[in-house]
Short mmCIF file of C-alpha atoms in Angstrom, two decimals:
data_model
loop_
_atom_site.label_atom_id
_atom_site.label_comp_id
_atom_site.label_asym_id
_atom_site.label_seq_id
_atom_site.Cartn_x
_atom_site.Cartn_y
_atom_site.Cartn_z
CA MET A 1 70.97 1.20 111.45
CA TYR A 2 71.13 3.30 114.60
CA LEU A 3 71.82 7.05 114.46
CA LEU A 4 73.91 8.91 117.03
CA TYR A 5 73.53 12.70 117.38
CA PRO A 6 75.11 15.25 119.75
CA SER A 7 72.82 16.67 122.39
CA ASP A 8 72.26 20.32 123.16
CA PRO A 9 75.16 21.57 125.30
CA TYR A 10 72.70 22.90 127.90
CA ASN A 11 70.08 20.14 127.71
CA LYS A 12 71.28 16.57 127.30
CA THR A 13 67.75 15.33 126.60
CA ALA A 14 67.43 17.43 123.42
CA VAL A 15 69.35 17.20 120.16
CA ASP A 16 71.82 19.96 119.34
CA GLU A 17 69.94 22.76 117.58
CA ALA A 18 72.17 22.48 114.49
CA PHE A 19 70.79 18.98 113.83
CA ALA A 20 67.21 19.50 115.00
CA GLU A 21 65.54 19.48 111.58
CA GLU A 22 67.39 16.37 110.46
CA TYR A 23 66.72 14.61 113.77
CA ALA A 24 63.00 15.34 113.42
CA ALA A 25 63.00 14.03 109.84
CA VAL A 26 64.72 10.72 110.64
CA SER A 27 62.58 10.25 113.73
CA THR A 28 59.43 10.77 111.66
CA LEU A 29 60.56 7.92 109.40
CA GLY A 30 61.01 5.68 112.43
CA LEU A 31 64.81 5.49 112.38
CA PRO A 32 66.09 4.86 115.92
CA CYS A 33 68.32 7.60 117.36
CA SER A 34 70.38 8.21 120.48
CA LEU A 35 71.91 11.38 121.86
CA PHE A 36 75.24 11.90 123.59
CA SER A 37 76.94 14.90 125.12
CA PHE A 38 79.80 15.96 122.88
CA GLU A 39 81.17 18.03 125.73
CA ASP A 40 81.23 15.01 128.06
CA PHE A 41 82.85 12.95 125.30
CA GLU A 42 85.63 15.54 125.03
CA SER A 43 86.17 14.94 128.75
CA ASN A 44 86.47 11.18 128.10
CA GLU A 45 82.95 10.30 129.21
CA PHE A 46 80.60 8.69 126.68
CA ARG A 47 77.00 7.83 127.47
CA ALA A 48 74.33 7.46 124.80
CA LYS A 49 70.66 7.96 125.69
CA PRO A 50 68.86 5.75 125.03
CA ALA A 51 71.68 3.23 125.30
CA LEU A 52 72.97 1.81 122.03
CA PRO A 53 71.53 -1.68 121.53
CA THR A 54 74.08 -4.48 121.75
CA GLY A 55 75.33 -5.38 118.28
CA SER A 56 73.76 -2.35 116.60
CA ASP A 57 75.28 -0.72 113.50
CA VAL A 58 75.76 2.94 114.34
CA ILE A 59 76.08 6.00 112.10
CA TYR A 60 77.27 9.17 113.79
CA ARG A 61 75.81 12.48 112.57
CA GLY A 62 77.50 15.41 114.21
CA TRP A 63 80.43 17.75 114.47
CA MET A 64 83.71 17.23 112.66
CA MET A 65 86.53 15.74 114.67
CA THR A 66 90.15 14.97 113.90
CA PRO A 67 90.94 11.36 112.96
CA ASP A 68 92.62 10.85 116.33
CA VAL A 69 89.51 11.99 118.19
CA TYR A 70 87.36 9.83 115.92
CA VAL A 71 89.42 6.81 117.01
CA ARG A 72 88.25 7.59 120.53
CA LEU A 73 84.63 7.65 119.36
CA VAL A 74 85.07 4.25 117.70
CA GLU A 75 86.52 2.90 120.94
CA ALA A 76 83.72 4.44 123.03
CA VAL A 77 80.98 2.93 120.86
CA THR A 78 82.75 -0.43 120.74
CA ALA A 79 82.96 -0.42 124.53
CA LYS A 80 79.16 -0.28 124.56
CA GLU A 81 79.13 -3.45 122.40
CA ALA A 82 77.89 -1.55 119.36
CA TYR A 83 79.65 -0.95 116.01
CA LEU A 84 80.38 2.30 114.19
CA VAL A 85 79.75 1.52 110.53
CA THR A 86 82.55 3.89 109.48
CA GLN A 87 85.74 2.72 111.12
CA ALA A 88 88.74 4.96 111.80
CA ASP A 89 90.68 4.26 108.58
CA ALA A 90 87.63 4.97 106.43
CA TYR A 91 86.96 8.21 108.30
CA ARG A 92 90.50 9.44 107.68
CA GLU A 93 90.37 8.40 104.01
CA CYS A 94 87.50 10.77 103.25
CA HIS A 95 88.02 13.48 105.88
CA TYR A 96 91.62 14.28 104.83
CA LEU A 97 92.29 15.21 101.20
CA PRO A 98 95.48 13.10 100.93
CA GLY A 99 93.41 10.04 101.88
CA TRP A 100 91.38 10.08 98.68
CA TYR A 101 93.44 12.17 96.25
CA SER A 102 95.46 9.38 94.61
CA LEU A 103 92.26 7.39 93.98
CA CYS A 104 90.51 10.31 92.29
CA VAL A 105 93.41 12.19 90.69
CA ASP A 106 91.85 12.01 87.20
CA TRP A 107 88.86 14.15 88.22
CA THR A 108 90.25 16.72 90.65
CA PRO A 109 92.78 19.58 90.48
CA GLU A 110 96.45 18.64 90.72
CA THR A 111 97.61 18.94 94.33
CA ILE A 112 100.87 19.18 96.24
CA PHE A 113 100.93 18.19 99.92
CA ALA A 114 103.32 19.85 102.36
CA ASP A 115 104.08 20.56 106.00
CA LYS A 116 103.33 24.10 107.15
CA GLY A 117 107.03 24.95 107.41
CA ALA A 118 107.89 23.84 103.87
CA ASP A 119 109.40 26.05 101.18
CA PHE A 120 106.21 26.55 99.19
CA VAL A 121 107.85 28.58 96.43
CA LYS A 122 110.31 25.76 95.78
CA LEU A 123 107.57 23.13 95.83
CA VAL A 124 105.57 24.77 93.03
CA GLN A 125 108.60 25.78 90.98
CA GLY A 126 108.08 24.88 87.32
CA LYS A 127 104.37 24.16 87.70
CA GLN A 128 103.23 27.14 85.59
CA TRP A 129 99.83 27.12 87.27
CA PRO A 130 97.63 30.21 86.75
CA ALA A 131 97.21 30.55 90.54
CA TYR A 132 97.27 28.42 93.69
CA PHE A 133 94.32 27.32 95.82
CA VAL A 134 95.58 26.77 99.37
CA LYS A 135 93.86 24.86 102.18
CA ASP A 136 94.66 22.48 105.00
CA TYR A 137 93.68 18.80 104.81
CA VAL A 138 90.03 19.65 105.60
CA LYS A 139 89.04 23.26 104.91
CA SER A 140 89.96 26.38 102.97
CA LEU A 141 90.10 30.00 104.10
CA THR A 142 86.54 31.32 104.02
CA THR A 143 87.22 34.96 104.89
CA GLN A 144 86.86 37.71 102.31
CA ARG A 145 90.55 37.24 101.46
CA GLY A 146 89.80 33.73 100.22
CA SER A 147 92.17 30.80 99.67
CA VAL A 148 93.64 31.74 96.29
CA ALA A 149 97.27 32.86 96.05
CA GLU A 150 97.99 34.69 92.81
CA SER A 151 101.70 33.85 92.96
CA PRO A 152 103.94 31.36 94.80
CA ASP A 153 104.97 34.11 97.22
CA GLY A 154 101.35 34.38 98.42
CA ILE A 155 100.97 30.76 99.50
CA ALA A 156 102.60 31.30 102.91
CA GLU A 157 100.24 34.23 103.58
CA VAL A 158 97.17 32.04 103.08
CA VAL A 159 98.62 29.33 105.34
CA THR A 160 99.26 31.91 108.07
CA LEU A 161 95.71 33.27 107.76
CA ILE A 162 94.20 29.77 107.99
CA GLU A 163 96.03 29.28 111.28
CA GLN A 164 94.99 32.72 112.46
CA TYR A 165 91.28 32.43 111.68
CA ARG A 166 90.77 28.73 112.35
CA GLY A 167 93.09 28.47 115.33
CA SER A 168 95.19 25.70 113.82
CA LEU A 169 96.19 24.02 110.59
CA GLU A 170 94.67 20.54 110.45
CA GLY A 171 96.84 17.80 109.01
CA GLY A 172 99.04 19.82 106.69
CA VAL A 173 98.98 22.08 103.63
CA CYS A 174 97.33 21.34 100.28
CA ILE A 175 98.40 23.49 97.33
CA ARG A 176 95.97 22.91 94.47
CA LYS A 177 96.15 24.05 90.87
CA PHE A 178 93.66 26.87 90.42
CA GLU A 179 90.93 26.08 87.91
CA GLU A 180 88.23 28.37 86.55
CA LEU A 181 85.05 26.96 88.09
CA LEU A 182 81.39 27.95 88.17
CA PRO A 183 80.57 28.05 91.91
CA GLU A 184 76.82 28.26 91.30
CA THR A 185 76.96 24.73 89.83
CA GLU A 186 78.41 23.13 92.96
CA GLU A 187 76.46 20.07 94.07
CA ARG A 188 76.78 17.62 96.95
CA TYR A 189 76.06 13.91 96.63
CA PHE A 190 76.11 11.20 99.27
CA VAL A 191 77.32 7.63 98.83
CA LEU A 192 75.93 5.10 101.30
CA ASN A 193 76.89 1.43 101.15
CA GLY A 194 78.37 1.98 97.69
CA LYS A 195 75.21 3.56 96.25
CA PRO A 196 75.31 7.23 95.19
CA PHE A 197 72.35 9.51 95.96
CA SER A 198 71.43 12.97 94.73
CA ARG A 199 68.84 15.43 95.98
CA ASN A 200 67.28 15.71 92.50
CA GLY A 201 67.39 12.07 91.45
CA THR A 202 70.21 12.46 88.90
CA VAL A 203 73.70 11.19 89.67
CA PRO A 204 76.43 12.05 87.13
CA SER A 205 78.77 9.35 85.88
CA LEU A 206 81.72 10.97 87.67
CA VAL A 207 80.06 10.33 91.04
CA HIS A 208 79.38 6.72 90.11
CA GLU A 209 83.07 6.32 89.23
CA VAL A 210 84.17 7.88 92.51
CA ALA A 211 81.81 5.55 94.41
CA LYS A 212 83.67 2.58 92.91
CA LYS A 213 87.04 3.89 94.09
CA ILE A 214 86.32 4.76 97.73
CA SER A 215 85.94 2.03 100.33
CA SER A 216 84.18 4.09 103.01
CA PRO A 217 80.57 3.01 103.67
CA PHE A 218 79.30 6.61 103.93
CA PHE A 219 80.80 9.72 102.36
CA SER A 220 79.95 12.92 100.50
CA VAL A 221 81.08 13.96 97.03
CA ASP A 222 81.20 17.61 95.93
CA THR A 223 81.31 18.45 92.24
CA VAL A 224 81.35 21.67 90.27
CA MET A 225 81.33 22.55 86.58
CA ALA A 226 84.48 24.10 85.15
CA LYS A 227 84.22 26.97 82.69
CA SER A 228 85.57 24.50 80.13
CA GLY A 229 82.34 22.50 80.52
CA GLU A 230 84.00 19.60 82.36
CA LEU A 231 82.53 18.34 85.62
CA ARG A 232 85.19 18.38 88.34
CA LEU A 233 85.52 16.73 91.74
CA ILE A 234 86.44 19.34 94.34
CA GLU A 235 85.99 17.56 97.66
CA LEU A 236 85.18 14.33 99.44
CA GLY A 237 84.06 14.20 103.05
CA ASP A 238 83.06 11.66 105.63
CA GLY A 239 79.27 11.40 105.41
CA GLN A 240 78.83 11.49 109.15
CA VAL A 241 80.26 15.01 109.50
CA SER A 242 79.24 16.47 106.12
CA ASP A 243 76.43 18.98 106.28
CA ARG A 244 73.46 18.57 103.96
CA LYS A 245 74.13 21.75 101.94
CA LYS A 246 71.08 22.10 99.63
CA TRP A 247 69.46 18.85 100.74
CA GLU A 248 66.16 19.10 102.56
CA PRO A 249 66.20 17.12 105.83
CA GLU A 250 63.44 14.85 104.54
CA GLN A 251 65.49 14.01 101.43
CA PHE A 252 68.50 13.14 103.52
CA ALA A 253 66.45 11.08 105.96
CA ALA A 254 65.01 9.12 103.05
CA ILE A 255 68.42 7.88 101.87
CA LEU A 256 69.24 6.71 105.38
CA GLN A 257 65.93 4.88 105.58
CA SER A 258 66.50 3.25 102.18
CA GLN A 259 69.67 1.59 103.49
CA SER A 260 68.46 0.74 106.98
#
């Protein structure tokens, strides 16, 4: 396993500050790492330092990118005769909610997918949901307004605000049935090579079941307890671009080492 991190925008010999603690932790465990300039990559130039060894299995740990941009990263790494462990189809499957929803529908809120210009009121007609949680394929609205629409008429407002505050709407619109959840119980797990990991050593059965359904070699699983007492799946993400949340960098580094 070979790890690929973005460099500092102003110093290509240093890791980006956002990943410094994790980079130090994996380096301490002896996991080989390379840096590349994300800014140069955006300009169609890719150069890893040190160079990726020929035939190496590479895991990227860095900023989110659209599936189309990720295809370019796969191509850039392949051109260096190395191999990104997560290929483009697997990245899309976990990065975009529609990619994993049908596989995990039993554990996650009911969801309608739409284009941004759709008639949202018509789409939810007859649903009788208590409210509507609105997001794009990747993220929700994190301003004080939040992503919940109390009525069908409010869905378009949230979509507009996502575009306004995030600059664009990625992929499309997800309208999810609002459920009463306990946000303080939210927990992130990682699945690497089919094996689920937790920061506290306990992996719930739901996460094990999800791990059996998803083909990606490296992804994150977010769960939260509903007020009803049922554990719910609220999000999947590609493991390469998922932040650690409550995980200490040493804990995260240890799961990478265990599969190297």
